[in-house]
Structure formats: structure tokens, C-alpha cells
Coordinates of C-alpha atoms in Angstrom, one line a residue:
Chain A
X187 CA 0.0 0.0 0.0
X188 CA 1.1 3.5 -0.7
X189 CA 0.2 6.8 1.0
X190 CA 1.5 10.3 1.4
X191 CA 1.1 12.7 4.3
X192 CA 1.3 16.4 3.8
X193 CA 2.2 18.3 6.9
X194 CA 0.3 21.5 7.3
X195 CA -3.0 22.0 5.6
X196 CA -2.3 25.7 5.3
X197 CA 0.9 27.5 4.8
X198 CA 1.3 31.3 4.6
X199 CA 4.4 33.0 3.3
X200 CA 5.3 36.6 2.3
X201 CA 5.9 37.5 -1.3
X202 CA 9.6 36.9 -2.0
X203 CA 10.0 34.4 0.9
X204 CA 11.0 30.8 0.7
X205 CA 8.2 28.3 0.0
X206 CA 8.5 24.9 1.8
X207 CA 5.7 22.4 1.5
X208 CA 6.2 19.1 3.2
X209 CA 5.4 15.7 2.0
X210 CA 6.3 12.3 3.5
X211 CA 5.4 9.0 1.8
X212 CA 4.9 5.4 2.6
X213 CA 5.5 2.8 0.0
X214 CA 6.4 -0.9 -0.1
X215 CA 8.0 -0.5 -3.6
X216 CA 10.2 2.2 -5.0
X217 CA 7.9 5.1 -5.3
X218 CA 7.1 7.5 -8.1
X219 CA 6.4 10.9 -6.5
X220 CA 4.6 13.9 -7.8
X221 CA 3.6 17.4 -6.9
X222 CA 0.5 18.9 -8.5
X223 CA -1.0 22.4 -8.2
X224 CA -4.7 23.2 -8.4
X225 CA -6.2 26.6 -8.9
X226 CA -9.8 27.1 -7.8
X227 CA -12.3 25.1 -9.8
X228 CA -9.7 23.8 -12.1
X229 CA -8.0 20.5 -12.7
X230 CA -4.5 19.5 -11.7
X231 CA -1.3 20.7 -13.2
X232 CA 1.9 18.7 -12.8
X233 CA 4.7 20.7 -11.2
X234 CA 7.3 18.0 -11.1
X235 CA 7.8 14.3 -10.6
X236 CA 10.5 11.9 -9.4
X237 CA 10.8 8.5 -11.0
X238 CA 14.3 7.3 -10.8
X239 CA 17.8 8.8 -11.1
X240 CA 18.6 12.3 -9.8
X241 CA 17.0 12.9 -6.5
X242 CA 16.7 16.7 -6.9
X243 CA 14.0 17.4 -9.4
X244 CA 13.3 20.7 -11.0
X245 CA 9.8 21.6 -12.2
X246 CA 7.9 24.4 -13.7
X247 CA 7.4 27.9 -12.2
X248 CA 10.7 27.7 -10.3
X249 CA 9.7 24.8 -8.0
X250 CA 11.9 21.9 -7.1
X251 CA 11.7 18.9 -4.8
X252 CA 14.3 16.5 -3.4
X253 CA 13.6 12.8 -2.9
X254 CA 15.2 11.6 0.3
X255 CA 14.8 7.9 0.8
X256 CA 16.3 7.9 4.3
X257 CA 13.6 10.4 5.4
X258 CA 10.8 9.1 3.2
X259 CA 10.3 12.7 2.1
X260 CA 9.7 14.7 -1.0
X261 CA 9.4 18.3 0.1
X262 CA 8.5 21.0 -2.4
X263 CA 10.5 24.3 -2.4
X264 CA 10.7 27.5 -4.2
X265 CA 13.2 30.2 -3.3
X266 CA 11.0 33.2 -3.8
X267 CA 7.2 33.2 -3.6
X268 CA 5.0 35.1 -6.1
X269 CA 1.5 36.1 -5.5
X270 CA 0.5 33.8 -8.4
X271 CA 1.8 30.8 -6.5
X272 CA -1.3 31.0 -4.2
X273 CA -3.1 27.7 -4.8
X274 CA -3.7 24.2 -3.5
X275 CA -0.8 21.8 -3.7
X276 CA -1.0 18.1 -3.7
X277 CA 1.7 15.5 -3.2
X278 CA 1.0 12.1 -4.7
X279 CA 2.6 8.7 -5.0
X280 CA 2.2 5.8 -7.4
X281 CA 3.8 2.5 -8.1
X282 CA 5.0 3.5 -11.5
X283 CA 4.4 5.5 -14.6
X284 CA 0.8 5.5 -15.6
X285 CA -0.5 3.9 -12.4
X286 CA -3.3 5.5 -10.4
X287 CA -2.2 8.1 -7.9
X288 CA -2.6 8.2 -4.2
X289 CA -2.9 11.9 -3.2
X290 CA -2.2 13.6 0.1
X291 CA -4.8 15.9 1.6
X292 CA -3.3 19.0 0.1
X293 CA -1.7 22.1 1.4
X294 CA -3.2 25.5 0.7
X295 CA -0.5 28.1 0.0
X296 CA -1.3 31.7 0.8
X297 CA 1.1 34.4 -0.3
X298 CA 0.8 37.8 1.4
X299 CA 2.1 41.1 0.0
Chain B
X54 CA 1.8 17.8 -23.0
X55 CA -1.3 15.8 -23.9
X56 CA -4.7 17.4 -23.5
X57 CA -7.7 15.9 -21.7
X58 CA -11.0 17.5 -21.8
X59 CA -14.2 17.1 -19.7
X60 CA -17.7 18.0 -20.5
X61 CA -19.6 19.6 -19.0
X62 CA -17.5 21.8 -16.8
X63 CA -20.4 22.4 -14.5
X64 CA -23.8 20.7 -14.1
X65 CA -26.7 21.2 -11.7
X66 CA -29.4 18.6 -11.5
X67 CA -32.4 17.6 -9.4
X68 CA -32.2 14.8 -6.9
X69 CA -33.1 11.5 -8.5
X70 CA -31.9 12.3 -12.0
X71 CA -28.9 10.9 -13.8
X72 CA -25.9 12.9 -15.1
X73 CA -23.3 11.9 -17.6
X74 CA -19.8 13.3 -17.6
X75 CA -17.5 12.9 -20.6
X76 CA -13.7 12.6 -20.5
X77 CA -11.9 12.8 -23.8
X78 CA -8.2 12.5 -24.7
X79 CA -7.8 15.0 -27.6
X80 CA -4.4 14.2 -29.0
X81 CA -3.6 10.7 -27.9
X82 CA -5.2 7.3 -27.5
X83 CA -6.0 6.6 -23.9
X84 CA -5.8 3.0 -23.1
X85 CA -6.6 3.7 -19.5
X86 CA -8.7 6.4 -17.8
X87 CA -9.0 7.1 -14.2
X88 CA -12.0 8.8 -12.4
X89 CA -11.4 10.7 -9.2
X90 CA -13.8 12.5 -6.9
X91 CA -12.8 15.6 -4.8
X92 CA -15.1 16.9 -2.1
X93 CA -14.7 20.5 -1.0
X94 CA -11.4 21.3 0.5
X95 CA -10.4 17.6 0.4
X96 CA -8.0 15.6 -1.6
X97 CA -8.8 13.6 -4.8
X98 CA -9.9 10.0 -4.2
X99 CA -9.7 7.4 -6.9
X100 CA -13.1 6.0 -7.8
X101 CA -12.4 3.6 -10.6
X102 CA -9.9 2.6 -13.3
X103 CA -11.2 2.1 -16.8
X104 CA -9.5 0.2 -19.5
X105 CA -10.7 0.6 -23.1
X106 CA -13.0 -2.2 -24.1
X107 CA -13.3 -3.8 -20.6
X108 CA -15.2 -3.3 -17.4
X109 CA -14.0 -0.7 -15.0
X110 CA -12.4 -1.6 -11.8
X111 CA -13.9 0.2 -8.8
X112 CA -12.2 1.2 -5.6
X113 CA -13.6 -0.2 -2.3
X114 CA -16.7 1.7 -1.2
X115 CA -17.6 3.0 -4.7
X116 CA -20.9 1.7 -5.9
X117 CA -20.5 0.4 -9.5
X118 CA -24.3 0.5 -10.1
X119 CA -24.4 4.1 -9.1
X120 CA -21.4 5.3 -10.9
X121 CA -21.5 3.7 -14.3
X122 CA -18.3 4.0 -16.3
X123 CA -18.0 3.3 -20.0
X124 CA -14.8 3.3 -22.0
X125 CA -15.9 2.3 -25.4
X126 CA -13.2 4.0 -27.4
X127 CA -9.6 5.0 -27.0
X128 CA -10.5 8.7 -26.7
X129 CA -13.7 8.7 -24.7
X130 CA -14.8 7.5 -21.2
X131 CA -18.0 8.5 -19.6
X132 CA -19.1 8.5 -16.0
X133 CA -22.8 8.4 -15.3
X134 CA -24.0 9.3 -11.8
X135 CA -27.4 7.5 -11.6
X136 CA -30.2 8.6 -9.3
X137 CA -28.0 11.5 -8.0
X138 CA -28.5 12.7 -4.5
X139 CA -27.1 15.9 -2.8
X140 CA -24.3 13.9 -1.2
X141 CA -23.0 13.1 -4.7
X142 CA -22.3 16.8 -5.2
X143 CA -18.6 16.9 -5.8
X144 CA -15.8 17.8 -8.2
X145 CA -15.2 14.9 -10.6
X146 CA -11.8 14.7 -12.3
X147 CA -10.7 12.2 -14.9
X148 CA -7.2 11.4 -16.1
X149 CA -6.0 9.5 -19.1
X150 CA -2.8 7.7 -20.1
X151 CA -1.5 5.9 -23.1
X152 CA 0.1 2.6 -22.3
X153 CA 2.3 3.0 -19.2
X154 CA 3.0 6.6 -19.9
X155 CA 2.3 9.5 -17.6
X156 CA -1.4 10.3 -17.0
X157 CA -2.8 13.7 -17.8
X158 CA -5.7 15.3 -15.9
X159 CA -8.9 16.8 -17.2
X160 CA -10.1 20.2 -15.9
X161 CA -12.8 18.6 -13.8
X162 CA -16.6 18.7 -13.7
X163 CA -18.5 20.4 -10.8
X164 CA -21.6 18.5 -10.0
X165 CA -24.3 20.0 -7.8
X166 CA -27.3 18.0 -6.9
X167 CA -30.3 20.0 -5.6

């Protein structure tokens, strides 16, 4: 079985500050890990994913995440928050490419001026 | 990336009626489609997995007779919510993949049952 836990349902940062959204996973097989962003009343947009290989993954909009097997973590970061980053962020895990995803409960990011 | 569309984007219906939601892969052949449900301020929960030409596989707790899924072609899957009730009001999102490739998500359908 696979699952992810997102720590913090709400995160608030100032514009220009570091964004850190936490995700820990549980998996009995080598995981594929994903971060998605969802704007209100819209579908999901893939930010980045980890499959195999390099543990530091760079995604769109300046986001990146690092796979740490020893910590079972896949935290999402961005050096400098923009107002447009305000959205809901979901971490997800799957057994492989194309498999159904198990999503975390989501973290709502608020960016203040 | 590949494009997945859903229709309608929003639907309001009366309790007891049935509603059909379409999910289309516009520029690739989707051998597998997934249907997810998202309640307000909650995460997405997988409802069922649909492979073209075969019966859908439903997750535990999802009533297959209530949520009818048809995947008759490589570009179209439909989800029909039968005898809808207010508790079925939710955001329904599909995703599609070709073979074992990455899955792409549709924009979602907001269902409101009065």
C-alpha cells in the first residue's frame, strides 16, 4: 500500500520568501512521487515528478523537490514566492508511470504582500 | 503535454436524475482512464480505473451500479451518476494515459445535486 502525508493544511508566506511544502510518503515498492498544483475550480497541473535517477527534481514555475529515501520525504520548495503561487498543492505517490495516484490531503498556500 | 477535456464543466441537476460526464483525450489514445472525486477542501480520491474495451475496476466503497463507467473508445470515457443525491455533489476529475505513460488530468466537472 502507498500513501502520502502532507504536513500543514495551510501555509502562509510573504511574497519573496522561501516556500516549503512538506510531504512524506509510505511505499512498499520504489515510489514514483509527484507534486501537482490546483487553482480554484480547475483540474490539476503537474509541477514536477520523481521516478528514478537524480534525487533533486526541478519543475515548472521555479519549483523543485528532493527525494530523500532515508527520510521518506519529497518536500517542495521555491526560493521566492510570487502572488501567483497561491493555490492548493497536492503530493502524490504511485507504483510507477501510468498507475493510479494516491494523493495527500493537500496544502493551501497563501502568499501575502 | 497531452490534452484531456471534460464535458460539462459544471452541471446542476435535481435529486433522482442521472448525469453523464464525458472525458476525452484530444491528441492521444487513452488505453486507461481514471476517475477521481474531490469533495470541497479535500483531496482527490480514486473512484475507478477504466481500460478501453473492458469493465471498469472500482475502488472499495464506490458503488458500481451508481457510478456507471463506459470506456468504449480510445479517446472517450463516460461517468454516469445514476439517481443522483445531494451527497453526490462533488468535483469529478478524470485522467488518461496511453500505455504505461504519464497520466494527464482533465479540468474537472463540478456536479451540484439539488
